[in-house]
GROMACS .gro file of C-alpha atoms in nm:
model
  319
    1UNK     CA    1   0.404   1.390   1.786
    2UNK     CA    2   0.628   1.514   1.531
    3UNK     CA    3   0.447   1.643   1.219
    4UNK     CA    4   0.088   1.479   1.240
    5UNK     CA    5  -0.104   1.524   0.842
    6UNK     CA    6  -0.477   1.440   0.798
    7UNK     CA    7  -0.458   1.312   0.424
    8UNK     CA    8  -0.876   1.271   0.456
    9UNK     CA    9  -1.108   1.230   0.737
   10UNK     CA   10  -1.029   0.865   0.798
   11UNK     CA   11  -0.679   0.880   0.706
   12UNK     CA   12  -0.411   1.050   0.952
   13UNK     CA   13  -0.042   1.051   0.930
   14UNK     CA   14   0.267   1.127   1.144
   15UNK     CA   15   0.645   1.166   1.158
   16UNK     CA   16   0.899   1.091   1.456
   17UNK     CA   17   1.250   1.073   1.494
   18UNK     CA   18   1.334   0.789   1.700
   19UNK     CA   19   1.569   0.486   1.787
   20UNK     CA   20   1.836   0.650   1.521
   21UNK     CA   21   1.593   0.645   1.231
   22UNK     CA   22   1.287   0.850   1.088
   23UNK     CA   23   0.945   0.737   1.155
   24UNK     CA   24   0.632   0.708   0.950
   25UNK     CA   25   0.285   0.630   1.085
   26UNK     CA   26  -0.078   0.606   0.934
   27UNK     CA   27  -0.376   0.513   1.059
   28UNK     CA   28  -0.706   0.448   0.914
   29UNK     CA   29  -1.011   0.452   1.125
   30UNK     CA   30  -1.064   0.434   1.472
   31UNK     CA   31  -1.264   0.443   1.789
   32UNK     CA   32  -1.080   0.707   1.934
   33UNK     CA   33  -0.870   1.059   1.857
   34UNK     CA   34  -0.632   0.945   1.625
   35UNK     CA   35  -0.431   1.231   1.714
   36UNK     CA   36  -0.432   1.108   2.074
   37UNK     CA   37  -0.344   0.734   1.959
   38UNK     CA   38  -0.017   0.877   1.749
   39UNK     CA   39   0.081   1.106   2.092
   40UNK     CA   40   0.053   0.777   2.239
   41UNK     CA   41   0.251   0.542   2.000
   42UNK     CA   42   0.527   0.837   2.042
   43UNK     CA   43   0.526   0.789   2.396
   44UNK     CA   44   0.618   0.445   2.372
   45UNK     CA   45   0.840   0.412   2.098
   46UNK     CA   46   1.077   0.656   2.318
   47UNK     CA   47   0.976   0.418   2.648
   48UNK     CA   48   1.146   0.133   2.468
   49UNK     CA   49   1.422   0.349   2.336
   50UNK     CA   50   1.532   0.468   2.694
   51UNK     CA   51   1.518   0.085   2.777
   52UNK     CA   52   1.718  -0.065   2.489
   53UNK     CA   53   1.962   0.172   2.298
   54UNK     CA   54   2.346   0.144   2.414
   55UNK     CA   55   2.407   0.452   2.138
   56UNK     CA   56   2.359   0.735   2.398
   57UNK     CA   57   2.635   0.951   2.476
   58UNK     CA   58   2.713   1.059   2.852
   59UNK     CA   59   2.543   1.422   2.778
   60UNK     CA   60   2.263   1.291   2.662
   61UNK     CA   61   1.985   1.425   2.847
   62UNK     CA   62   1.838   1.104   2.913
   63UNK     CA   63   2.143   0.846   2.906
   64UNK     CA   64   2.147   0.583   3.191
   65UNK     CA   65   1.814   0.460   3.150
   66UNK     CA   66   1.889   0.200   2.954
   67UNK     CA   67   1.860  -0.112   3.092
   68UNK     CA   68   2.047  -0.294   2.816
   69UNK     CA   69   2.346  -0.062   2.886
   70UNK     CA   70   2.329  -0.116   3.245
   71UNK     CA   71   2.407  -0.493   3.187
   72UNK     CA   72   2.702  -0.399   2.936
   73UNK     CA   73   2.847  -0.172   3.205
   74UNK     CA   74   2.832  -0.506   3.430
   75UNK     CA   75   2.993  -0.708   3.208
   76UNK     CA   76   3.240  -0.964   3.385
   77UNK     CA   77   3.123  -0.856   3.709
   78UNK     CA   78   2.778  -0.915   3.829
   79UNK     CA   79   2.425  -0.988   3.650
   80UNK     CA   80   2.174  -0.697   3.662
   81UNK     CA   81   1.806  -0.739   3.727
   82UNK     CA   82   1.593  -0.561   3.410
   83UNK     CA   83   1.231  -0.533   3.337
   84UNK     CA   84   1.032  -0.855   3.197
   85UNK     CA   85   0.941  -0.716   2.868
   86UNK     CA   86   1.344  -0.617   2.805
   87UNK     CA   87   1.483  -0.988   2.947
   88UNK     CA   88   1.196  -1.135   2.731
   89UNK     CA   89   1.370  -0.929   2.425
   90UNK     CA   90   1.735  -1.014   2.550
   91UNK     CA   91   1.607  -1.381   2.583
   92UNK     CA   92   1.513  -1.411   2.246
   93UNK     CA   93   1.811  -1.219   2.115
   94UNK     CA   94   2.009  -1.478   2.251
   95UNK     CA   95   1.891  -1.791   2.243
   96UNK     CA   96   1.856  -1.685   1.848
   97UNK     CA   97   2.209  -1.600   1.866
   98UNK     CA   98   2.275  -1.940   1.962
   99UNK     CA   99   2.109  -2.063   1.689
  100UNK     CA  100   2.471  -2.000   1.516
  101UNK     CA  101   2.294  -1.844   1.133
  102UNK     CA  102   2.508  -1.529   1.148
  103UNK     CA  103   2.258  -1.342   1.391
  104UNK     CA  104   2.421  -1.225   1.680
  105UNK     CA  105   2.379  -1.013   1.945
  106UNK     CA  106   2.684  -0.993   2.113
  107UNK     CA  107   2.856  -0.870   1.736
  108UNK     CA  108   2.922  -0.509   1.869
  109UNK     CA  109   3.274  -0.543   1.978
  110UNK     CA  110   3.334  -0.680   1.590
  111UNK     CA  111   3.125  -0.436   1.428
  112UNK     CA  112   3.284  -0.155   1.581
  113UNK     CA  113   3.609  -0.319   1.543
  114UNK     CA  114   3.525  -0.268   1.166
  115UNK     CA  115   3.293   0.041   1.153
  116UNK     CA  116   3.174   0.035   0.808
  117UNK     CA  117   2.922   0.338   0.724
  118UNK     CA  118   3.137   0.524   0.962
  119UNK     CA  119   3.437   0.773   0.915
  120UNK     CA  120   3.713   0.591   1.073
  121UNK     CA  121   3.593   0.219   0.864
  122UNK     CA  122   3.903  -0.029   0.782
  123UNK     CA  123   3.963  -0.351   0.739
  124UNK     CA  124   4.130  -0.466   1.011
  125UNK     CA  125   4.380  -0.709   1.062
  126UNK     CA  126   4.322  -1.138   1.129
  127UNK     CA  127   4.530  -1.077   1.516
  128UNK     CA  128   4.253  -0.824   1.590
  129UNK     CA  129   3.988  -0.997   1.461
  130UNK     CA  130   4.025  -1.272   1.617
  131UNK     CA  131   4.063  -1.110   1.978
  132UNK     CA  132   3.686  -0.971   1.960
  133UNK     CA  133   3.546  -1.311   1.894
  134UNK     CA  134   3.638  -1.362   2.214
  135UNK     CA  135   3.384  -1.140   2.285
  136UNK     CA  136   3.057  -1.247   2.057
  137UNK     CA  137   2.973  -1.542   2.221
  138UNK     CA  138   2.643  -1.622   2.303
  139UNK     CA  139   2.690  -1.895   2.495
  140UNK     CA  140   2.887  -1.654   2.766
  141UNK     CA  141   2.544  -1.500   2.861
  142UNK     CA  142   2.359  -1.605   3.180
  143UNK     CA  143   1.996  -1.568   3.186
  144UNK     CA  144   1.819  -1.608   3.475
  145UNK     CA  145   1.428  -1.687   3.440
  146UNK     CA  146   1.319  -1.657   3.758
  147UNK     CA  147   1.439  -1.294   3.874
  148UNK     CA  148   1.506  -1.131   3.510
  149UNK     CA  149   1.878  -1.086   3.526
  150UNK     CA  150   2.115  -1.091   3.257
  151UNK     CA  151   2.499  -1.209   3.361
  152UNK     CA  152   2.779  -1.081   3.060
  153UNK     CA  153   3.039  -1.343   3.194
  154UNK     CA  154   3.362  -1.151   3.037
  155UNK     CA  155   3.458  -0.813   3.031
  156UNK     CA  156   3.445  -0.627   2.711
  157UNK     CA  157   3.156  -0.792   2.605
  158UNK     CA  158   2.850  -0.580   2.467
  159UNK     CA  159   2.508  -0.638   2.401
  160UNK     CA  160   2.301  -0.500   2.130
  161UNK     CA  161   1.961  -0.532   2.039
  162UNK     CA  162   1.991  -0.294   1.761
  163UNK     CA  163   1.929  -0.614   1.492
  164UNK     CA  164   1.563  -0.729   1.663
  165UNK     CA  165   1.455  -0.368   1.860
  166UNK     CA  166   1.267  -0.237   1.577
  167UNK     CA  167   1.071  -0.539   1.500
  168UNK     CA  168   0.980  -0.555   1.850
  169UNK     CA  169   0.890  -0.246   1.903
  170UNK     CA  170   0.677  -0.202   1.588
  171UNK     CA  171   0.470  -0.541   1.729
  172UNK     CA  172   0.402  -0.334   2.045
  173UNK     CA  173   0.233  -0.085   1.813
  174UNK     CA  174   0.031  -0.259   1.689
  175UNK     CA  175  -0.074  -0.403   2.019
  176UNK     CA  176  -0.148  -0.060   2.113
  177UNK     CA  177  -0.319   0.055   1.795
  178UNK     CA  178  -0.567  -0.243   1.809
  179UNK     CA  179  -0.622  -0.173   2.175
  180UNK     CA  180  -0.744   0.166   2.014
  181UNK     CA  181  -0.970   0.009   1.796
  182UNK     CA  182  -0.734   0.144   1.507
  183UNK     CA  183  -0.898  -0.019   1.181
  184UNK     CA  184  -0.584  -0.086   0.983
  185UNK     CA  185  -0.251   0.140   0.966
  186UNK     CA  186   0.094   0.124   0.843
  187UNK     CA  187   0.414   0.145   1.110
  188UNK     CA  188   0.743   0.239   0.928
  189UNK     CA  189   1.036   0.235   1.153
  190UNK     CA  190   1.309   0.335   0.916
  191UNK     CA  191   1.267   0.045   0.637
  192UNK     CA  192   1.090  -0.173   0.933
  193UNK     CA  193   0.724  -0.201   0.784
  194UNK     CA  194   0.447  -0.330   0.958
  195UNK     CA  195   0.102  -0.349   0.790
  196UNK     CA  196  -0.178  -0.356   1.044
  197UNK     CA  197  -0.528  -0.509   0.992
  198UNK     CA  198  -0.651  -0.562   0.560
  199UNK     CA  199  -0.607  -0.252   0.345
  200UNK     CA  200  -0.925  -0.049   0.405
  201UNK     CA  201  -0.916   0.037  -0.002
  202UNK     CA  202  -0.905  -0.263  -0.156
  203UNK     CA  203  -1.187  -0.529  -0.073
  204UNK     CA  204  -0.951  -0.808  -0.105
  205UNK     CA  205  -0.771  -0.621   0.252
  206UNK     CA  206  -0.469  -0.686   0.025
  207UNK     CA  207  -0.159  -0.407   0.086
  208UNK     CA  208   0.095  -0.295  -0.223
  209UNK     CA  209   0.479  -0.361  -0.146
  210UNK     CA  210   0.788  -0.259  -0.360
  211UNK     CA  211   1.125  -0.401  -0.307
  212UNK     CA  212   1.423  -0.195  -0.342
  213UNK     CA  213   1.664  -0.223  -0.677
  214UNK     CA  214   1.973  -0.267  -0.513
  215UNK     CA  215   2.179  -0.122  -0.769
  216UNK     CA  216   1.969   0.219  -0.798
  217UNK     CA  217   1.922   0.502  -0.540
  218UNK     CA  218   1.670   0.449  -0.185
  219UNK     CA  219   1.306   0.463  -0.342
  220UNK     CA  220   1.358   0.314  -0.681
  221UNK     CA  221   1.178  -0.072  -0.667
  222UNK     CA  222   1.278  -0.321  -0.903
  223UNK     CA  223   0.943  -0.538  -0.823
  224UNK     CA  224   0.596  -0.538  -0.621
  225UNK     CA  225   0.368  -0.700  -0.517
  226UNK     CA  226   0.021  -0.749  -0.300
  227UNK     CA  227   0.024  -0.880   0.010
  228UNK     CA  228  -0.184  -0.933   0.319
  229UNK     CA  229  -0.136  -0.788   0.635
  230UNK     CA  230   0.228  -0.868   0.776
  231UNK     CA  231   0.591  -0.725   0.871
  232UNK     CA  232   0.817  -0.642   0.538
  233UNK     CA  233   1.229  -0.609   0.636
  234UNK     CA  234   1.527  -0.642   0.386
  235UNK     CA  235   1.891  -0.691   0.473
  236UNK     CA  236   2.173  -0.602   0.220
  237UNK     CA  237   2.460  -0.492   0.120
  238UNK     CA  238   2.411  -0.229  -0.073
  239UNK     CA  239   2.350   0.087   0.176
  240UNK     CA  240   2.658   0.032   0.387
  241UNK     CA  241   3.010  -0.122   0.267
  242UNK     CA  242   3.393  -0.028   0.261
  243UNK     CA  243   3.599  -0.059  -0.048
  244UNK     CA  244   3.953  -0.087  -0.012
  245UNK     CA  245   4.218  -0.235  -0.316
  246UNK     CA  246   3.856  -0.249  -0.546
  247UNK     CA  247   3.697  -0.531  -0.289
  248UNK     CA  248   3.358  -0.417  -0.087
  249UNK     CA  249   3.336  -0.449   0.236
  250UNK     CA  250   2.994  -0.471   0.341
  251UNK     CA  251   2.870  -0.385   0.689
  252UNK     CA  252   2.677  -0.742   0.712
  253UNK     CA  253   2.929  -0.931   0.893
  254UNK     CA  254   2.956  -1.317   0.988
  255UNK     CA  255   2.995  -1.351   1.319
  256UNK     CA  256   3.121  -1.732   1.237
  257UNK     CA  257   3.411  -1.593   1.079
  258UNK     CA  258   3.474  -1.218   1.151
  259UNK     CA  259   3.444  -1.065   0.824
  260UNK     CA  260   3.204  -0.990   0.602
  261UNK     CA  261   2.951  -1.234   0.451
  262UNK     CA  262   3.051  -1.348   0.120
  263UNK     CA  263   2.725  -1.357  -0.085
  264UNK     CA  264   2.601  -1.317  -0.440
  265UNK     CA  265   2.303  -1.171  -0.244
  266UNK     CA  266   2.241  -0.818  -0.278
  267UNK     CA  267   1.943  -0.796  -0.082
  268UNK     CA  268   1.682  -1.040   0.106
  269UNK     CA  269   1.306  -0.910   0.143
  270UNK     CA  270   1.105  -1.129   0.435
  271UNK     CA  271   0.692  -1.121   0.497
  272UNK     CA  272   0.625  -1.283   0.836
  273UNK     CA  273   0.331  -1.202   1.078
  274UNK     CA  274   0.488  -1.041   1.308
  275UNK     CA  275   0.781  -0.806   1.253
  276UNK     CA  276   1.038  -0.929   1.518
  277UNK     CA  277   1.035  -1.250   1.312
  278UNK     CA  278   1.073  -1.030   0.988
  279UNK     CA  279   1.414  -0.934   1.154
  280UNK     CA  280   1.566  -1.233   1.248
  281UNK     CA  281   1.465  -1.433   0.957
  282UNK     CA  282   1.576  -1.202   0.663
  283UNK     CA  283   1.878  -1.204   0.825
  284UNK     CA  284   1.846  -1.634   0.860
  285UNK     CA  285   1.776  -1.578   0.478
  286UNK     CA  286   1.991  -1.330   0.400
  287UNK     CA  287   2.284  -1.529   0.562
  288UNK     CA  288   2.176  -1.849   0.427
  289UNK     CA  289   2.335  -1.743   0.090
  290UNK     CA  290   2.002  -1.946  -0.073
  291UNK     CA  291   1.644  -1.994  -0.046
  292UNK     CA  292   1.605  -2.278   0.249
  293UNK     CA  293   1.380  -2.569   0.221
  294UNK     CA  294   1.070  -2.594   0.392
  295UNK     CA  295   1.127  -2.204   0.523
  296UNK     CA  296   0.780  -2.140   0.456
  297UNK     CA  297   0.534  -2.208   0.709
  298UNK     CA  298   0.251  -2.018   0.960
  299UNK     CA  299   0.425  -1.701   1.067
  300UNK     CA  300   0.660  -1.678   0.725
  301UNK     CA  301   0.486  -1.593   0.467
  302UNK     CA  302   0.751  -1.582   0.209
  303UNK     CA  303   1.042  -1.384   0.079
  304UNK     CA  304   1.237  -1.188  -0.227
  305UNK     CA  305   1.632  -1.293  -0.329
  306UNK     CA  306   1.781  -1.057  -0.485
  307UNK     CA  307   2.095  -1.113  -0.642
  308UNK     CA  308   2.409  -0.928  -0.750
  309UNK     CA  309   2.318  -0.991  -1.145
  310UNK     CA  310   1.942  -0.820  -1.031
  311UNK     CA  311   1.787  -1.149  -1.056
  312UNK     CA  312   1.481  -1.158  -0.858
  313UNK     CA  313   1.369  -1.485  -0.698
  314UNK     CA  314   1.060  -1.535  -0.521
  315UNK     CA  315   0.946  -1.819  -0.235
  316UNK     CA  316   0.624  -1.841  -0.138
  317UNK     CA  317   0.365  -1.547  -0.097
  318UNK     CA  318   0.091  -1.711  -0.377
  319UNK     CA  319  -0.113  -1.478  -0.376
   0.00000   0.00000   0.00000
């Protein structure tokens, strides 16, 4: 898969290009070919991208297999029948969505309405705007438990799993890898971290973590820290934003309201066991505007505020 590296002869590493992003795996230890575990985690990270991505193009040489675009082409018209891990996925897309926190599912229409981080961005006007929150509502999808069908009830309405996919997918991993006997390994799906098992080289098991300075370029950490084996995700607004009349735009945007979070939050870092959690709660935290009482419990370990001023704040992870 890709470009596999054997950094020792416990220690093997690959790259893959995959769900729009590059891909960085590592494994230490296992029962079997490591090589043959990494050909497999390829093989399913582009199983679930056929199944969920609605970013194909028509020429694409494998574009109609995706089941989520199947149910946006039947939108206002019928429900459509998908697989049970993908309506598991949709279900907790949306019943999150309707949680009302700024995570949303059914955003596309407004994201593209906007299309910050792309060439033809603008801010667009209130009329607009508020014709493609007609659109977002979560409410408008019909799930249906007992034959896996998902009903879009108006036209024009898309759904996109883009915001929870990569979480998801990086759990399923690590299903696999332990399956494999992997002893511990490291899934990076574009910024999407996922540390699997305790650290091999440290007896404590404990991993090492940086968090990104948002005001300095991709790479450059303005803290870390060691943690134990969980999912590490950060939402902000420093990669993607607009700025028109000396205001940013940035591509975060409220689906309450249409436009852009306002935040002094430049970035939100979340630990939680598993990494689809990792996605929907940094954005929960990110969206919050604040640390939220009593976030911390089981599954969420903790999490880093950063703020516009660079002032780091942490909650939880004592370790």
């Amino acid at each position: 898969m890709g470009i596999i590296k054997y950094i020792s002869t416990d220690q093997v590493m690959a790259q893959h290009k995959a769900m729009g992003t590059h891909i960085s795996l590592q494994i230490y230890g296992a029962r079997e070919d490591p090589e043959k575990i990494l050909d497999q985690t390829k093989v399913l990270i582009d199983h679930f991208e056929d199944l969920l991505t609605v970013n194909r193009k028509p020429d694409h040489p494998r574009y109609g297999l995706s089941e989520v675009t199947r149910v946006n082409a039947q939108a206002g018209k019928e429900a459509v029948q998908v697989s049970s891990s993908v309506y598991g996925l949709i279900k907790l897309a949306v019943e999150t969505s309707r949680e009302n926190f700024g995570f949303n599912a059914l955003i596309g229409p407004l994201v593209k309405l906007w299309s910050i981080g792309f060439q033809d961005a603008r801010v667009p006007g209130d009329a607009e705007i508020q014709e493609k929150m007609k659109l977002i509502d979560p409410w408008m999808v019909e799930l249906n438990d007992d034959d896996h069908t998902v009903f879009l009830k108006q036209e024009g309405m898309e759904l996109d799993l883009g915001g929870i996919a990569k979480g998801w997918t990086a759990d399923r991993i690590r299903d696999l890898w332990r399956a494999y006997g992997v002893e511990a390994g490291i899934i990076n799906l574009g910024g999407n971290v996922l540390f699997v098992n305790p650290c091999p080289k440290r007896a404590n098991g404990m991993w090492t973590v940086g968090v990104q300075d948002p005001l300095k370029p991709r790479g450059e950490n303005i803290t870390a820290m060691m943690i134990p084996e969980c999912s590490v995700v950060t939402s902000g607004t420093y990669e993607r934003f607009l700025e028109v009349d000396g205001h940013k735009y940035h591509h975060l945007i409220d689906s309450r309201t249409g436009y852009p979070v306002e935040t002094n939050i430049a970035g939100v870092t979340t630990f939680t066991k598993n990494s689809v959690d990792a996605e929907i709660e940094c954005k929960r935290c990110f969206f919050a505007g604040q640390p939220i009482a009593n976030w911390v419990n089981d599954r969420r370990l903790g999490a880093i505020y950063v703020y516009n001023d660079e002032r780091v704040e942490k909650v939880g992870l004592d370790y």
